[in-house]
PDB file of C-alpha atoms in Angstrom:
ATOM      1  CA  UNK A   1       0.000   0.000   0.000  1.00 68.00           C
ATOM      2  CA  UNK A   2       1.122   3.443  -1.008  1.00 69.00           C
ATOM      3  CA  UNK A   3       1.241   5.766   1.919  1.00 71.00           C
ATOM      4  CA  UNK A   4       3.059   8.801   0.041  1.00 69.00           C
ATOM      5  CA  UNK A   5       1.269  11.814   0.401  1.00 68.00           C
ATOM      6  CA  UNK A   6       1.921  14.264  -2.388  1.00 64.00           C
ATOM      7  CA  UNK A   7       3.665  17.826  -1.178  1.00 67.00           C
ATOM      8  CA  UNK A   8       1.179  20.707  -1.305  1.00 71.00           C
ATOM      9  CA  UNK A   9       3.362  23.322  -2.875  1.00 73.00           C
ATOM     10  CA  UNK A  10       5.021  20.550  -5.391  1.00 65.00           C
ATOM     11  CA  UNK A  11       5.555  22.183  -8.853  1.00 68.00           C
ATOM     12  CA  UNK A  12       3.396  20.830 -11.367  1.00 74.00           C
ATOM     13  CA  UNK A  13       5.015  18.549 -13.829  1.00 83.00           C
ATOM     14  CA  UNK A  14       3.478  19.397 -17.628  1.00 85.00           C
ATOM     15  CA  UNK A  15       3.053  17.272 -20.400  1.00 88.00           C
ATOM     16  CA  UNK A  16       5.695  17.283 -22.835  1.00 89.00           C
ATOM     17  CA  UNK A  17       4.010  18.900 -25.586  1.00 89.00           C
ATOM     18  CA  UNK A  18       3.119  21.858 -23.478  1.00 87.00           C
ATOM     19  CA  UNK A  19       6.924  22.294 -22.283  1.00 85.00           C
ATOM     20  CA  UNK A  20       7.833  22.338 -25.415  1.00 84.00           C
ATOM     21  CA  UNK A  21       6.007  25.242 -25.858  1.00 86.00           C
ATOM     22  CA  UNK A  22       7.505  27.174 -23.237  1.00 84.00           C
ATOM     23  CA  UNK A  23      10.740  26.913 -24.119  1.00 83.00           C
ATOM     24  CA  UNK A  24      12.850  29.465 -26.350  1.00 82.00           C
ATOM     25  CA  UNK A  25      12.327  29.832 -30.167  1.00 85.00           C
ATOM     26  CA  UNK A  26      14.519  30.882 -32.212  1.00 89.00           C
ATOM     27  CA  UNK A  27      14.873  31.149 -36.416  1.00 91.00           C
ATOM     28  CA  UNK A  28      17.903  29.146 -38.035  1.00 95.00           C
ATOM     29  CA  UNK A  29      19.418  30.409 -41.579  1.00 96.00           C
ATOM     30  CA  UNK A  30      22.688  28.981 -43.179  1.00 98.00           C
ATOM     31  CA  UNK A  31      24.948  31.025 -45.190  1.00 98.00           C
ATOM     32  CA  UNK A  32      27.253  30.390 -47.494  1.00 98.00           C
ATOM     33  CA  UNK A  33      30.916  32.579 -48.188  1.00 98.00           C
ATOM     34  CA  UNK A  34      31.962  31.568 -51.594  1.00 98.00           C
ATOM     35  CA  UNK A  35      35.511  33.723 -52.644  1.00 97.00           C
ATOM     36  CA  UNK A  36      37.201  34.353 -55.835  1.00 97.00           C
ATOM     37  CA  UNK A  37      41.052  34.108 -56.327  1.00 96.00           C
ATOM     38  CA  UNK A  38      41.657  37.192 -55.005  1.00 96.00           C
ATOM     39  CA  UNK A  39      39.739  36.663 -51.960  1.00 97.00           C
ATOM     40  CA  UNK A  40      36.689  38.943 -52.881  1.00 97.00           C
ATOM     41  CA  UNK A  41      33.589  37.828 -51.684  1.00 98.00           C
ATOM     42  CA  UNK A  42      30.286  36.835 -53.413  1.00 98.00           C
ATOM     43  CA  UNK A  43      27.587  39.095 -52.166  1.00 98.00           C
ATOM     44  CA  UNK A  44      23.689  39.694 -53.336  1.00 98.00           C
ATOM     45  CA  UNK A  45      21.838  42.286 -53.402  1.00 98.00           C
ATOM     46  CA  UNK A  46      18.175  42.060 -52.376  1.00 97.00           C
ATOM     47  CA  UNK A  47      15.364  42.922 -54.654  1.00 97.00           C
ATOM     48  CA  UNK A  48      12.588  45.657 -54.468  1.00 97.00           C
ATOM     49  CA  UNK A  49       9.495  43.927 -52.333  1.00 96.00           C
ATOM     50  CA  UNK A  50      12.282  42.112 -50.024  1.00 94.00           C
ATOM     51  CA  UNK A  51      12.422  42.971 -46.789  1.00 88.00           C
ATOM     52  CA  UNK A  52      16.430  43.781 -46.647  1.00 92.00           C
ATOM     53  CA  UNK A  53      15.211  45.354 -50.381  1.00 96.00           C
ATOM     54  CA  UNK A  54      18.570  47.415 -51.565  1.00 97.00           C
ATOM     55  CA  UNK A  55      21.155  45.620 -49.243  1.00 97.00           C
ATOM     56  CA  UNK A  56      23.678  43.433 -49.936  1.00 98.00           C
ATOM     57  CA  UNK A  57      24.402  39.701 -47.966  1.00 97.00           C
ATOM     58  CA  UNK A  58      25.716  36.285 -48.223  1.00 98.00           C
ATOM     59  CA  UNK A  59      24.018  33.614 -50.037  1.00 98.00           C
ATOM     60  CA  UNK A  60      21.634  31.647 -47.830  1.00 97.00           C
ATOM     61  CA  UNK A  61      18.286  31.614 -45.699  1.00 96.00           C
ATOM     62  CA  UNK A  62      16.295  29.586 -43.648  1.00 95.00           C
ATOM     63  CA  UNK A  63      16.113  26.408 -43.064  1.00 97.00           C
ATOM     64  CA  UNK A  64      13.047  24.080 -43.752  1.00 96.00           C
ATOM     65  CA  UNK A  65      11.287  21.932 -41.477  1.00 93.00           C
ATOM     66  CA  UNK A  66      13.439  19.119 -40.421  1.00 94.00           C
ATOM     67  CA  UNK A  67      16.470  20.389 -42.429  1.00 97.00           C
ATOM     68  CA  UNK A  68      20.130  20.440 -41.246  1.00 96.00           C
ATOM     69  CA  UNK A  69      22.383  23.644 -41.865  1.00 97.00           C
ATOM     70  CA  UNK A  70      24.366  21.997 -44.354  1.00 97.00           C
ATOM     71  CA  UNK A  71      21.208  20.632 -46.442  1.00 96.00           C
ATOM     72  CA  UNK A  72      20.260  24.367 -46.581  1.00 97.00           C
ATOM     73  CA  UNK A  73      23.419  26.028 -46.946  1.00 97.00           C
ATOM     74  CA  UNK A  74      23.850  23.868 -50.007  1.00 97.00           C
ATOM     75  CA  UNK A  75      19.794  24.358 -51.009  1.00 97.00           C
ATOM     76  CA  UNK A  76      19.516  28.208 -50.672  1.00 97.00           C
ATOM     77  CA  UNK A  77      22.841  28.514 -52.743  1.00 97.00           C
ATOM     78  CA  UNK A  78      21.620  27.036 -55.117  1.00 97.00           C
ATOM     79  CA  UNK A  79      18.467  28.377 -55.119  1.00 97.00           C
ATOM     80  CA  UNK A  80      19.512  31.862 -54.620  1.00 97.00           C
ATOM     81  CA  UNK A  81      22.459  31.505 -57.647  1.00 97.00           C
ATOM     82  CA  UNK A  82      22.100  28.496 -59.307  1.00 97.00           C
ATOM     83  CA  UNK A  83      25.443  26.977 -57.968  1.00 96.00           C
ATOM     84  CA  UNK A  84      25.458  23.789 -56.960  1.00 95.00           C
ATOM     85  CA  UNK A  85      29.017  22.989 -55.009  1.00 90.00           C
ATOM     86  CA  UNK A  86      30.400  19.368 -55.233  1.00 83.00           C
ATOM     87  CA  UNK A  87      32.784  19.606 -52.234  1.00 84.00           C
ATOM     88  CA  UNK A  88      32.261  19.449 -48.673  1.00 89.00           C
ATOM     89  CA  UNK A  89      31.153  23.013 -46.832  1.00 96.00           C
ATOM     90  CA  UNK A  90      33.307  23.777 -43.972  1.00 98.00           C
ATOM     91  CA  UNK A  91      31.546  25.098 -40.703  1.00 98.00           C
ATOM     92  CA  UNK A  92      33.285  28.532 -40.128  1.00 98.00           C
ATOM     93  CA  UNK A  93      31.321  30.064 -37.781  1.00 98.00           C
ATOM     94  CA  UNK A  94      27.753  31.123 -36.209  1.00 98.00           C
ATOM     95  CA  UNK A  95      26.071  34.303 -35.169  1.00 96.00           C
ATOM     96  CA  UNK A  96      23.457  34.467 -32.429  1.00 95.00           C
ATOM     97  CA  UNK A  97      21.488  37.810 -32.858  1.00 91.00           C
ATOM     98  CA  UNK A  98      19.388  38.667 -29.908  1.00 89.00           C
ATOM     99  CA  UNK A  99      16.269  39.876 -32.025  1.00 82.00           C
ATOM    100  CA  UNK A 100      15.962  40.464 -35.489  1.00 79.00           C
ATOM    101  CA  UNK A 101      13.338  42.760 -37.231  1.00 75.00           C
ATOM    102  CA  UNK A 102      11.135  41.861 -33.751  1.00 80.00           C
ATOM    103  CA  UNK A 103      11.038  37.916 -34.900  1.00 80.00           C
ATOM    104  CA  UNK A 104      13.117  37.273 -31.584  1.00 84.00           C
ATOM    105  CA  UNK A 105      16.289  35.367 -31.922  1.00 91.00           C
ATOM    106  CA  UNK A 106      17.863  34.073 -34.760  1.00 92.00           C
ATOM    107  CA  UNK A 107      20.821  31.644 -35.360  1.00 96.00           C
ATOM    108  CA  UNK A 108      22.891  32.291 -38.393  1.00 96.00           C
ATOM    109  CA  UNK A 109      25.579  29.434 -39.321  1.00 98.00           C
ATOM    110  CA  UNK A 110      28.286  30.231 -41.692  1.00 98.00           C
ATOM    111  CA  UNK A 111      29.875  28.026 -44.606  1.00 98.00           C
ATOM    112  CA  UNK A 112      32.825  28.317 -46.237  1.00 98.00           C
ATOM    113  CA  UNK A 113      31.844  27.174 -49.889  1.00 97.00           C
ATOM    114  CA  UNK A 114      35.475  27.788 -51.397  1.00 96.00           C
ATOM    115  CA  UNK A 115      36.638  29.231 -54.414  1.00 95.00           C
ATOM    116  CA  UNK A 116      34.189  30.660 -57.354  1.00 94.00           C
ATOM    117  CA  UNK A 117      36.231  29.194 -60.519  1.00 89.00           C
ATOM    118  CA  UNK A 118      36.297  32.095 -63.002  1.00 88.00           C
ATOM    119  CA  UNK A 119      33.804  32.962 -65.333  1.00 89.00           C
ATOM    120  CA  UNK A 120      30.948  30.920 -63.082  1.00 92.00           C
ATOM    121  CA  UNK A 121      27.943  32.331 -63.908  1.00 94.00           C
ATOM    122  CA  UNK A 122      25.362  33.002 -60.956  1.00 96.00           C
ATOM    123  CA  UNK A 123      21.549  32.828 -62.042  1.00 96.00           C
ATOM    124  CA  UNK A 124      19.959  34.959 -59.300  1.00 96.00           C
ATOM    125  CA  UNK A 125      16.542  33.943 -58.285  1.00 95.00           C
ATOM    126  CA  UNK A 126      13.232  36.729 -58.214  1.00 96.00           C
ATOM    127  CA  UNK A 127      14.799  37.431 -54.572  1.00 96.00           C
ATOM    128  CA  UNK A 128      17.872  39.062 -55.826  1.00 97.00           C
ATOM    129  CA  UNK A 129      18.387  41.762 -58.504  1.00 97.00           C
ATOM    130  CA  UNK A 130      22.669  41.921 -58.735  1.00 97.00           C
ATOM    131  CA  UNK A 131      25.436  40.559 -57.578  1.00 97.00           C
ATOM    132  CA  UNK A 132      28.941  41.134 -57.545  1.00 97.00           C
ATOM    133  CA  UNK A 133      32.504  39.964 -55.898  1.00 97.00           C
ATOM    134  CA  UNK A 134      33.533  42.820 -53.526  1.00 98.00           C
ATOM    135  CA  UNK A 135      37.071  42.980 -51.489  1.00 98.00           C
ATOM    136  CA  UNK A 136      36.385  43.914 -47.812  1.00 97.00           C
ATOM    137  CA  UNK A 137      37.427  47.701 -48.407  1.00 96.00           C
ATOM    138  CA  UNK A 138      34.596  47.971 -51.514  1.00 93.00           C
ATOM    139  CA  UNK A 139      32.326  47.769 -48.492  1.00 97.00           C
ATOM    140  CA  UNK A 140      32.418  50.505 -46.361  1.00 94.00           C
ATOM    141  CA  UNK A 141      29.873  52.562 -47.930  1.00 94.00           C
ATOM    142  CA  UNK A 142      28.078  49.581 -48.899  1.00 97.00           C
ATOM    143  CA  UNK A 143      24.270  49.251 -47.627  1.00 97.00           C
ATOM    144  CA  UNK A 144      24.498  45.653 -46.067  1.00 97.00           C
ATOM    145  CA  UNK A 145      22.707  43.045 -44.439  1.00 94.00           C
ATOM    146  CA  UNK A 146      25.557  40.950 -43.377  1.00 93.00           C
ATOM    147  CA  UNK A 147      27.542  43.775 -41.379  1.00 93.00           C
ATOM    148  CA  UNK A 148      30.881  44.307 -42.357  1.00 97.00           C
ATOM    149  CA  UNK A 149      32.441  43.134 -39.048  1.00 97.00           C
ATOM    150  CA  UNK A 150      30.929  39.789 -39.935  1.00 97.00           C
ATOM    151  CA  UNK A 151      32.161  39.754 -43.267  1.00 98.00           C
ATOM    152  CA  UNK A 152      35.750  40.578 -41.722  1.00 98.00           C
ATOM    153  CA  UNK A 153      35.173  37.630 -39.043  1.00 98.00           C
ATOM    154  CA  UNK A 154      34.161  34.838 -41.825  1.00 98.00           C
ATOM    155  CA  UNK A 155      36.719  35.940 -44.303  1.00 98.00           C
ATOM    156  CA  UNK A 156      39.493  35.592 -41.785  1.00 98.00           C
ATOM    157  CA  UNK A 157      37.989  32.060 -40.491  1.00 98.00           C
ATOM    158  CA  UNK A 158      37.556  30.759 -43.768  1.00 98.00           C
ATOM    159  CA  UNK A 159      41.417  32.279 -44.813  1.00 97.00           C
ATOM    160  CA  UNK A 160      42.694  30.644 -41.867  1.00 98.00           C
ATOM    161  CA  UNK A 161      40.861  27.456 -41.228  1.00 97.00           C
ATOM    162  CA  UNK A 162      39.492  28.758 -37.705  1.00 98.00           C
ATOM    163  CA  UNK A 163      36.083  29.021 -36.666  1.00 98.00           C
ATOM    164  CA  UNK A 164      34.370  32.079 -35.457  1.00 98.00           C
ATOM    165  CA  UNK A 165      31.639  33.007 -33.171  1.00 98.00           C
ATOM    166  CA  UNK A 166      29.763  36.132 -33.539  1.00 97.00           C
ATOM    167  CA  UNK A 167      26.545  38.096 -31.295  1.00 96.00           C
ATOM    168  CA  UNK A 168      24.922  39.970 -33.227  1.00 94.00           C
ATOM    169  CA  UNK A 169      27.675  40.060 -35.850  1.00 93.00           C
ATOM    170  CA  UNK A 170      30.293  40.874 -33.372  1.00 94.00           C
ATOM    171  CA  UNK A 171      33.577  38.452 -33.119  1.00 92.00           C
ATOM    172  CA  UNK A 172      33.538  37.627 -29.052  1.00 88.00           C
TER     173      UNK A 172
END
């Protein structure tokens, strides 16, 4: 016979689909850095009716249901330039950003993609209308989504073979 008598003030123990809900969202996006010889990187610039409309960023975007950051890395670059890459993507880095746009948090992780062989042509999807190769000092007066200190960051880990981590774009 069970004689235990439950506490009074004992915390209530819920279900796990309604924990689940209390616990912290947060948005997940891959990117992709994809350089040329001369270590310029491939940025696009986001179309009129685009939320970032006018600025310029990495290849990349969220990831679907049930999707791993590579899978997307690899799916929104091709996608969002019609490159498909062959090789392996190297993890360089991730950026938590505290709230974005008032979405709440997002986590951003970072690919290195390689080299662009010369001449590759990049067929932008309805998303993006340009894009061009730019050195780290073309960017300074450059309207951008993917802040220049973050650009600096993932050029030097993917240069160097390191891995960075970034809040809100900001080595730490």
């Amino acid at each position: 016979m069970d004689t235990t008598v439950p506490a009074p003030n004992a915390p209530r123990v819920l279900p796990r689909a309604e924990w689940v809900k209390t616990l912290p969202q947060a948005i997940v996006a891959s990117c992709v850095l994809l350089l040329d010889a001369e270590d310029r990187i491939l940025l696009l610039r986001y179309a009129d009716g685009q939320p970032a409309a006018g600025l310029w960023g990495l290849p990349g975007g969220m990831l679907d249901h049930g999707e791993d950051p590579v899978g997307a890395a690899r799916r929104e670059l091709h996608e969002e330039t019609g490159i498909a890459l062959d090789g392996d993507l190297r993890f360089i880095g991730y950026d938590h950003r505290a709230d974005v746009l008032g979405t709440g948090p997002v986590i951003d992780f970072y690919f290195h993609g390689g080299r662009l062989p010369a001449g590759q042509p990049v067929l932008r999807s309805s998303e993006h209308d340009h894009h061009g190769l730019f050195a780290l000092a073309d960017l300074e007066s450059t309207p951008l989504a993917t802040r220049l200190p973050t650009l600096t960051a993932l050029l030097t880990a993917a240069c160097t073979d390191t891995v960075v981590c970034l809040r809100d774009g900001l080595p730490q």
